[in-house]
Coordinates of N, CA and C in Angstrom, one line a residue:
R1352 N 35.3 30.6 -7.5 CA 34.3 30.6 -6.7 C 32.7 30.0 -7.8
K1353 N 32.9 29.9 -9.0 CA 31.9 29.4 -9.9 C 32.2 27.5 -10.2
D1354 N 33.4 27.9 -10.5 CA 33.9 26.8 -10.6 C 33.5 25.6 -9.7
T1355 N 34.0 25.6 -8.1 CA 33.4 25.4 -7.4 C 32.0 25.1 -7.4
M1356 N 31.2 26.1 -7.3 CA 30.0 25.8 -7.2 C 29.5 25.2 -8.3
N1357 N 29.7 24.6 -9.3 CA 29.1 24.2 -10.4 C 30.0 22.6 -10.1
K1358 N 31.1 22.7 -9.4 CA 31.6 21.2 -9.3 C 30.7 20.5 -8.4
L1359 N 30.4 21.4 -7.3 CA 29.5 20.7 -6.1 C 28.0 20.5 -6.5
K1360 N 27.4 21.0 -7.5 CA 26.5 20.7 -8.3 C 26.0 19.7 -9.3
Q1361 N 27.4 19.2 -9.6 CA 27.8 18.6 -10.6 C 27.7 16.9 -9.6
E1362 N 28.2 17.0 -8.6 CA 28.7 16.2 -7.4 C 27.3 15.6 -6.7
V1363 N 26.6 16.7 -6.5 CA 25.2 16.7 -5.6 C 24.2 15.4 -7.0
A1364 N 24.4 16.4 -8.5 CA 23.3 15.5 -9.2 C 24.1 14.0 -9.1
E1365 N 25.0 13.5 -9.3 CA 25.5 12.0 -9.4 C 25.4 11.3 -8.1
L1366 N 25.6 12.0 -7.1 CA 25.0 11.3 -6.1 C 23.3 11.0 -6.0
R1367 N 22.7 11.8 -6.4 CA 21.5 12.0 -6.4 C 20.8 10.8 -7.5
A1368 N 21.7 10.6 -8.4 CA 21.4 9.6 -9.8 C 22.1 8.1 -8.7
E1369 N 22.8 8.3 -8.3 CA 23.5 6.7 -7.6 C 22.4 6.6 -6.5
L1370 N 22.0 7.6 -5.7 CA 20.8 7.1 -4.6 C 19.2 6.6 -5.2
K1371 N 19.0 7.0 -6.4 CA 17.8 6.6 -7.0 C 18.6 4.6 -8.0
E1372 N 19.4 4.9 -8.4 CA 20.1 3.3 -8.4 C 20.2 2.3 -7.2
V1373 N 20.5 2.6 -6.1 CA 20.4 1.9 -5.3 C 18.9 1.6 -4.5
K1374 N 18.1 2.3 -4.7 CA 16.8 2.3 -4.4 C 16.0 1.6 -5.0
K1375 N 16.3 1.5 -6.5 CA 15.5 0.1 -7.2 C 16.3 -0.8 -6.7
R1376 N 17.5 -1.1 -6.6 CA 17.9 -2.3 -6.3 C 17.5 -2.8 -4.6
L1377 N 17.0 -2.4 -3.8 CA 16.6 -2.5 -2.8 C 15.2 -2.4 -2.1
T1378 N 14.2 -2.0 -3.5 CA 12.7 -1.9 -3.6 C 12.8 -3.7 -3.1
F1379 N 11.1 -3.9 -2.3 CA 11.3 -5.1 -2.3 C 9.4 -5.5 -1.7
T1380 N 8.9 -6.4 -2.5 CA 7.8 -6.6 -1.7 C 7.3 -7.6 -0.7
I1381 N 6.4 -7.0 0.0 CA 5.9 -7.7 1.4 C 4.8 -8.7 0.9
D1382 N 4.7 -9.8 1.4 CA 3.9 -10.2 1.2 C 2.8 -10.5 2.2
A1383 N 2.0 -9.5 2.0 CA 1.1 -9.3 3.4 C -0.1 -10.4 3.7
T1384 N 0.3 -11.9 3.3 CA -0.7 -13.0 3.7 C 0.1 -13.7 4.5
K1385 N 1.8 -13.6 4.6 CA 2.4 -14.1 5.4 C 3.4 -12.9 6.6
V1386 N 3.3 -11.8 6.3 CA 3.7 -10.7 7.1 C 2.5 -10.1 7.5
E1387 N 2.4 -9.9 8.9 CA 1.5 -9.1 9.5 C 1.6 -7.4 9.3
V1388 N 1.1 -7.0 8.2 CA 0.9 -6.1 7.6 C -0.1 -4.5 8.3
F1389 N 0.1 -3.8 9.0 CA -0.7 -2.4 9.0 C -0.8 -1.1 8.5
V1390 N -1.8 -0.8 8.0 CA -2.4 0.4 7.5 C -3.4 1.4 7.8
P1391 N -3.7 2.3 7.5 CA -4.6 3.2 8.5 C -5.8 2.7 7.4
I1392 N -6.9 2.4 8.5 CA -8.5 2.4 8.1 C -8.9 3.9 6.8
V1393 N -9.0 3.3 5.6 CA -10.1 4.6 5.3 C -11.1 5.0 5.7
G1394 N -11.0 6.3 6.1 CA -12.0 7.2 6.6 C -12.1 7.2 8.5
H1395 N -11.3 6.2 8.7 CA -10.7 6.5 10.3 C -9.0 6.5 10.3
P1396 N -8.3 7.4 10.1 CA -7.1 7.3 10.1 C -6.5 7.2 11.4
E1397 N -7.2 7.5 12.8 CA -6.4 7.1 13.9 C -6.8 5.3 14.3
Y1398 N -7.0 4.7 13.7 CA -7.0 3.1 13.3 C -6.1 2.6 12.4
S1399 N -5.8 1.6 12.3 CA -5.2 0.6 11.2 C -5.6 -0.6 11.7
I1400 N -5.5 -1.4 10.4 CA -5.8 -2.8 10.2 C -4.7 -3.4 9.9
S1401 N -4.7 -5.0 9.9 CA -3.6 -5.7 9.8 C -3.8 -6.8 9.0
S1402 N -3.3 -7.5 7.9 CA -3.2 -8.1 6.4 C -3.8 -9.2 7.3
F1403 N -3.7 -9.4 9.0 CA -3.8 -11.0 9.2 C -5.6 -10.2 10.0
G1404 N -6.0 -9.3 9.9 CA -7.6 -8.9 10.1 C -7.1 -8.6 11.9
R1405 N -6.6 -7.6 12.4 CA -6.7 -7.4 13.8 C -6.4 -5.6 13.3
V1406 N -7.5 -4.9 14.5 CA -7.2 -3.5 14.2 C -6.8 -3.1 15.5
R1407 N -6.6 -1.7 15.4 CA -5.4 -1.7 16.4 C -5.8 0.1 16.5
R1408 N -6.3 0.7 17.9 CA -5.8 2.3 17.5 C -4.8 2.8 17.5
R1409 N -4.0 4.0 16.7 CA -2.8 4.2 16.6 C -2.1 4.9 17.9
R1410 N -2.7 5.7 18.3 CA -2.4 6.3 19.3 C -1.8 5.7 20.5
D1411 N -2.4 4.6 20.7 CA -2.1 3.9 21.9 C -1.6 1.6 21.6
N1412 N -2.0 1.9 20.3 CA -1.7 0.3 20.2 C -2.7 -1.1 20.3
F1413 N -3.7 -0.1 21.5 CA -4.9 -1.0 21.5 C -5.6 -1.6 21.0
F1414 N -5.7 -3.3 20.7 CA -6.6 -3.9 19.5 C -8.3 -3.7 20.1
L1415 N -8.8 -3.6 19.1 CA -10.6 -3.9 19.5 C -10.6 -5.0 18.9
A1416 N -11.7 -5.3 20.5 CA -12.3 -7.1 20.3 C -13.2 -7.0 18.9
L1417 N -13.0 -7.9 18.6 CA -14.5 -7.9 17.1 C -15.0 -9.4 17.7
W1418 N -16.4 -9.0 16.7 CA -17.4 -9.7 17.0 C -18.2 -10.3 16.1
L1419 N -19.6 -11.6 16.1 CA -20.2 -11.9 14.9 C -21.0 -11.4 15.7
D1420 N -22.0 -11.0 13.9 CA -23.1 -10.4 14.1 C -23.8 -11.2 13.9
D1421 N -25.5 -11.4 13.4 CA -26.2 -12.9 13.7 C -26.2 -13.4 12.2
K1422 N -25.5 -13.4 11.3 CA -25.5 -13.7 9.7 C -23.8 -14.5 9.6
G1423 N -23.2 -14.0 10.9 CA -22.2 -14.9 10.9 C -20.9 -14.1 10.7
Y1424 N -20.5 -12.9 10.2 CA -19.4 -12.0 9.3 C -19.3 -11.2 11.0
Y1425 N -17.6 -11.1 11.1 CA -17.3 -10.3 12.2 C -17.3 -8.6 11.7
R1426 N -17.9 -8.0 12.6 CA -17.2 -7.0 12.5 C -16.9 -5.8 13.9
V1427 N -16.2 -4.6 14.0 CA -15.6 -4.2 14.9 C -16.0 -2.4 15.2
S1428 N -16.1 -2.1 16.3 CA -17.0 -1.1 16.9 C -16.1 0.1 16.6
I1429 N -15.7 0.9 15.5 CA -14.9 1.8 15.0 C -15.5 3.2 15.5
G1430 N -15.5 3.6 16.9 CA -16.6 4.8 17.1 C -17.7 5.0 17.2
R1431 N -19.2 5.1 16.5 CA -20.3 5.0 16.4 C -20.7 3.6 15.2
K1432 N -19.3 3.6 14.2 CA -19.6 2.7 13.5 C -19.3 1.1 13.6
R1433 N -19.6 0.3 12.9 CA -19.7 -1.2 12.7 C -19.6 -1.6 11.8
P1434 N -18.3 -1.4 10.9 CA -18.1 -1.9 10.4 C -17.7 -3.4 9.7
F1435 N -18.1 -4.3 8.4 CA -17.6 -5.5 8.7 C -16.1 -5.5 8.5
L1436 N -15.4 -6.7 8.9 CA -13.7 -6.5 9.0 C -13.6 -7.0 7.6
H1437 N -14.2 -7.9 6.7 CA -13.9 -8.1 5.7 C -13.8 -6.7 4.7
R1438 N -14.5 -6.1 4.9 CA -14.5 -5.1 3.7 C -13.2 -4.0 4.4
L1439 N -13.5 -3.9 5.6 CA -11.8 -3.0 6.0 C -10.5 -3.7 5.3
L1440 N -10.8 -5.1 5.4 CA -9.5 -5.6 5.2 C -9.0 -5.6 3.1
A1441 N -10.7 -5.8 2.7 CA -10.5 -5.3 1.1 C -10.1 -3.8 1.0
Q1442 N -10.3 -2.9 1.5 CA -10.4 -1.6 1.2 C -8.6 -1.4 1.4
A1443 N -8.2 -2.0 2.3 CA -7.1 -1.6 2.9 C -5.8 -2.6 2.0
F1444 N -6.2 -3.9 1.5 CA -5.3 -4.4 0.8 C -5.4 -5.3 -0.4
I1445 N -7.0 -5.3 -0.7 CA -7.1 -5.7 -2.5 C -7.6 -4.4 -3.1
P1446 N -7.1 -4.5 -4.4 CA -7.3 -3.3 -5.3 C -8.4 -3.7 -6.2
N1447 N -9.2 -2.8 -5.9 CA -10.3 -2.2 -7.1 C -10.5 -1.6 -7.9
P1448 N -9.9 -1.8 -9.2 CA -9.9 -0.7 -10.3 C -11.1 -0.5 -10.8
E1449 N -12.1 -1.7 -10.6 CA -13.3 -1.7 -11.4 C -14.6 -0.8 -10.8
G1450 N -13.9 -1.0 -9.2 CA -14.7 0.1 -8.2 C -16.1 -0.3 -8.4
K1451 N -16.0 -1.9 -8.1 CA -17.1 -2.6 -7.6 C -17.5 -2.5 -6.0
P1452 N -18.7 -3.1 -5.6 CA -19.5 -2.4 -4.2 C -19.3 -3.5 -2.9
C1453 N -19.1 -4.6 -3.4 CA -19.2 -5.4 -2.5 C -18.1 -6.1 -2.5
V1454 N -18.0 -6.9 -1.1 CA -16.7 -7.8 -1.4 C -17.3 -9.2 -1.3
D1455 N -16.4 -10.4 -1.7 CA -17.3 -11.6 -1.6 C -15.8 -12.7 -1.2
H1456 N -16.5 -13.3 -0.3 CA -16.1 -14.2 0.3 C -15.8 -15.4 -0.9
I1457 N -14.9 -15.8 -1.2 CA -14.4 -17.0 -2.2 C -14.8 -18.1 -2.0
D1458 N -14.8 -18.9 -0.9 CA -15.1 -19.8 0.0 C -16.5 -20.1 0.3
G1459 N -17.4 -18.9 0.2 CA -18.5 -18.9 1.0 C -18.7 -18.4 2.7
D1460 N -17.5 -18.7 3.3 CA -17.6 -18.7 4.8 C -17.3 -17.3 5.1
P1461 N -18.3 -16.5 5.8 CA -18.1 -15.4 6.0 C -17.0 -15.0 7.6
Q1462 N -16.9 -16.2 8.1 CA -15.9 -15.8 8.9 C -14.2 -16.5 8.7
N1463 N -14.1 -16.6 6.9 CA -13.1 -16.8 6.7 C -12.2 -15.6 6.0
N1464 N -12.0 -14.4 6.9 CA -11.3 -13.2 6.7 C -9.9 -13.0 5.7
S1465 N -9.4 -14.5 5.6 CA -7.8 -14.3 4.7 C -7.7 -13.1 3.4
I1466 N -7.1 -11.8 3.3 CA -7.1 -11.5 2.3 C -7.3 -12.5 0.9
L1467 N -6.6 -13.6 1.1 CA -6.5 -14.6 -0.1 C -8.0 -14.8 -0.6
N1468 N -9.0 -15.2 0.4 CA -10.6 -15.4 0.1 C -11.3 -14.2 0.1
L1469 N -10.6 -13.0 -0.2 CA -11.9 -12.2 -0.4 C -11.3 -11.6 -1.6
R1470 N -12.5 -11.2 -2.3 CA -12.5 -10.4 -3.7 C -13.6 -9.4 -4.1
W1471 N -13.6 -8.2 -4.4 CA -13.9 -7.3 -4.9 C -15.5 -7.7 -5.9
A1472 N -16.5 -7.2 -5.8 CA -17.6 -8.4 -6.5 C -18.6 -7.1 -6.6
T1473 N -19.2 -7.4 -7.9 CA -20.6 -6.5 -8.0 C -21.7 -7.5 -7.2
R1474 N -22.7 -6.3 -7.5 CA -24.1 -7.2 -6.1 C -24.6 -8.6 -7.0
S1475 N -24.4 -8.4 -8.2 CA -24.9 -9.8 -9.0 C -24.1 -10.9 -8.6
E1476 N -22.7 -10.8 -8.8 CA -21.1 -11.5 -8.5 C -21.3 -12.2 -7.2
N1477 N -22.0 -11.3 -6.3 CA -21.9 -11.5 -4.7 C -23.1 -12.9 -4.5
Q1478 N -23.9 -12.6 -5.5 CA -24.9 -13.5 -5.2 C -25.0 -14.9 -5.6
Y1479 N -24.1 -14.7 -7.3 CA -23.5 -15.9 -7.9 C -23.1 -17.0 -6.9
N1480 N -22.7 -16.2 -6.1 CA -21.5 -17.1 -5.3 C -21.9 -17.3 -3.5
S1481 N -23.7 -17.4 -3.9 CA -24.2 -17.9 -2.3 C -24.4 -19.1 -2.3
R1482 N -24.8 -19.3 -1.3 CA -25.7 -21.1 -1.1 C -27.0 -21.1 -1.6
I1483 N -27.3 -21.7 -1.6 CA -29.0 -22.5 -1.4 C -29.8 -21.9 -0.7
R1484 N -30.7 -21.2 -0.8 CA -31.8 -20.3 0.3 C -32.4 -21.8 0.9
T1485 N -32.5 -21.0 2.3 CA -32.8 -21.6 3.3 C -34.4 -22.9 3.3
D1486 N -35.3 -22.5 2.3 CA -36.5 -22.3 1.8 C -36.5 -23.9 0.3
N1487 N -35.6 -23.7 0.0 CA -35.4 -24.3 -1.1 C -35.4 -25.8 -0.8
T1488 N -36.6 -26.6 -2.0 CA -36.9 -27.8 -1.0 C -36.4 -28.8 -2.2
S1489 N -35.6 -28.3 -3.4 CA -35.1 -29.5 -4.2 C -33.4 -29.9 -3.6
G1490 N -33.0 -28.9 -2.7 CA -31.4 -29.3 -2.7 C -30.6 -28.6 -3.6
Y1491 N -30.7 -27.9 -4.5 CA -30.4 -28.0 -5.6 C -30.7 -25.9 -6.0
K1492 N -29.8 -25.5 -6.2 CA -29.5 -24.3 -6.4 C -30.3 -23.8 -7.9
G1493 N -31.2 -23.1 -7.9 CA -32.0 -22.8 -8.8 C -32.9 -23.7 -9.1
V1494 N -32.8 -24.8 -8.9 CA -34.4 -25.9 -9.2 C -35.4 -25.3 -8.4
Y1495 N -36.2 -25.6 -8.7 CA -37.7 -25.8 -8.3 C -38.8 -26.7 -9.2
F1496 N -40.1 -27.1 -7.7 CA -40.4 -28.1 -8.5 C -42.1 -27.6 -9.0
D1497 N -42.3 -27.6 -10.2 CA -43.8 -26.7 -11.0 C -44.9 -27.8 -10.7
K1498 N -45.9 -27.3 -9.8 CA -46.7 -28.8 -9.0 C -47.5 -28.6 -10.3
A1499 N -47.7 -27.2 -11.2 CA -48.6 -27.4 -12.3 C -48.4 -28.6 -13.5
A1500 N -46.8 -28.4 -13.7 CA -46.4 -29.2 -14.8 C -45.9 -30.6 -14.6
G1501 N -45.9 -30.5 -13.2 CA -45.2 -31.9 -12.6 C -43.9 -32.0 -13.0
K1502 N -43.1 -30.9 -12.4 CA -41.8 -31.3 -13.2 C -41.0 -30.1 -12.7
W1503 N -40.0 -30.3 -12.9 CA -38.5 -29.7 -12.0 C -38.2 -28.4 -12.9
R1504 N -38.6 -27.4 -12.0 CA -37.9 -26.2 -13.1 C -36.8 -25.4 -12.8
V1505 N -36.2 -24.9 -13.6 CA -34.9 -24.6 -13.7 C -35.1 -23.2 -14.1
R1506 N -34.2 -22.1 -13.0 CA -33.6 -20.9 -13.8 C -33.0 -20.7 -13.1
I1507 N -32.4 -19.4 -13.7 CA -30.9 -18.7 -13.6 C -31.3 -16.8 -13.5
K1508 N -30.1 -16.3 -12.3 CA -30.4 -15.5 -12.9 C -29.0 -14.3 -13.5
V1509 N -29.0 -13.8 -13.9 CA -27.8 -12.8 -14.9 C -27.7 -11.6 -14.6
D1510 N -27.0 -11.0 -14.0 CA -27.3 -9.2 -13.8 C -28.5 -8.7 -13.8
G1511 N -29.1 -9.5 -12.7 CA -30.6 -9.3 -12.2 C -31.4 -9.4 -12.9
K1512 N -31.4 -10.4 -14.1 CA -32.7 -10.6 -14.7 C -32.4 -12.3 -14.8
E1513 N -33.5 -12.9 -14.5 CA -34.2 -14.5 -14.6 C -34.4 -14.4 -15.7
K1514 N -33.7 -16.1 -16.1 CA -33.5 -16.4 -17.2 C -34.1 -17.8 -17.8
Y1515 N -35.2 -18.2 -17.7 CA -36.0 -19.9 -17.6 C -34.9 -20.6 -18.4
L1516 N -34.7 -22.1 -18.1 CA -33.7 -22.8 -18.7 C -34.9 -24.3 -19.2
G1517 N -36.0 -24.0 -18.3 CA -36.5 -25.5 -19.0 C -37.4 -25.7 -17.5
R1518 N -38.2 -27.2 -18.2 CA -38.9 -28.2 -17.2 C -38.0 -29.5 -17.2
F1519 N -38.1 -30.6 -16.4 CA -37.0 -32.0 -16.3 C -38.0 -32.7 -15.5
H1520 N -38.1 -34.0 -16.0 CA -38.9 -34.8 -15.2 C -38.1 -35.2 -13.9
T1521 N -36.4 -35.4 -13.6 CA -35.9 -35.4 -12.4 C -34.8 -34.4 -11.5
K1522 N -34.7 -33.6 -10.9 CA -34.3 -32.7 -10.1 C -32.7 -32.7 -10.6
E1523 N -32.3 -34.0 -10.9 CA -30.9 -33.7 -11.3 C -31.0 -33.6 -12.4
E1524 N -31.2 -33.9 -13.4 CA -31.4 -33.6 -15.0 C -31.1 -31.8 -14.5
A1525 N -32.7 -31.0 -14.0 CA -32.3 -29.8 -13.9 C -31.2 -29.2 -13.6
A1526 N -30.8 -30.0 -12.1 CA -29.5 -29.7 -11.6 C -28.3 -29.1 -12.4
A1527 N -28.1 -30.5 -13.3 CA -27.3 -30.6 -14.3 C -27.3 -29.0 -15.2
V1528 N -28.3 -29.1 -16.0 CA -28.6 -28.1 -16.8 C -28.3 -26.5 -16.1
Y1529 N -28.7 -26.0 -14.6 CA -28.3 -25.4 -14.3 C -26.7 -25.1 -14.1
E1530 N -25.9 -26.2 -13.8 CA -24.9 -26.1 -13.2 C -23.7 -25.9 -14.6
E1531 N -24.5 -26.1 -15.3 CA -23.6 -26.4 -17.1 C -23.7 -24.2 -17.3
A1532 N -24.8 -24.2 -16.9 CA -25.5 -22.9 -17.5 C -24.9 -21.4 -16.2
A1533 N -24.7 -21.8 -15.1 CA -23.9 -21.2 -14.1 C -22.3 -20.8 -14.2
K1534 N -21.8 -21.9 -15.1 CA -20.4 -22.4 -14.8 C -20.6 -21.0 -16.1
E1535 N -21.1 -21.4 -17.1 CA -20.7 -20.0 -18.4 C -20.9 -18.8 -17.9
L1536 N -22.2 -18.6 -16.9 CA -22.8 -17.2 -17.1 C -21.8 -16.5 -15.7
H1537 N -21.9 -17.8 -15.0 CA -21.1 -16.8 -13.9 C -19.6 -16.8 -13.9
G1538 N -19.1 -17.5 -14.3 CA -17.7 -17.4 -14.7 C -17.0 -18.0 -13.5
E1539 N -15.9 -17.2 -13.0 CA -15.2 -17.2 -11.7 C -16.1 -17.1 -10.8
F1540 N -17.5 -16.4 -10.4 CA -17.7 -16.8 -9.2 C -19.1 -18.0 -9.4
F1541 N -19.1 -18.6 -9.9 CA -20.0 -20.0 -10.2 C -20.0 -20.4 -9.1
C1542 N -21.1 -21.1 -8.7 CA -20.5 -21.8 -7.0 C -22.0 -23.2 -7.2
N1543 N -21.0 -23.8 -7.0 CA -22.0 -25.1 -6.4 C -22.1 -25.6 -5.1
R1544 N -21.9 -24.9 -4.2 CA -21.8 -25.2 -2.4 C -23.5 -25.5 -2.4
R1545 N -24.0 -26.6 -2.1 CA -25.2 -26.4 -1.3 C -25.6 -25.6 0.3

């Protein structure tokens, strides 16, 4: 009896090892940008979000309607909450090992919620990738006319602190200085959109 029991234990151990090897060979990765994958929403497990940005209620597979807010961002109503779609997508599909608080649209388009167009960012990095302000009169980011000096002034923000880069005769000269500094200081979040 003991011999039979030991043989069975040995066979089970061998089968487990063999199964482990088979699982290793069968492991594959799904490209969530090409195949729609649904995962539960963080904080709302009764809902799931797809890699294509569709939100559904899990109990009956009902798809929730998306709506645009006044700033052009897609949102969805989940109970009493109105989260941004891009944030839900990032939480579900984009790793955030540094614990950054914001989700940035790489191309600056708030309606482009492809997971390839989203990345985690600090508040400063998110601002680096923004368009020029609507009240900007130069047409260039970081360039302002200094009436007292009669020249174009350049300044740039880095980690919430403003850095003065000088005054120039033309706004184009000033813009070139800003762009060079922004490429160096803002790195992958550098943005030259107008």
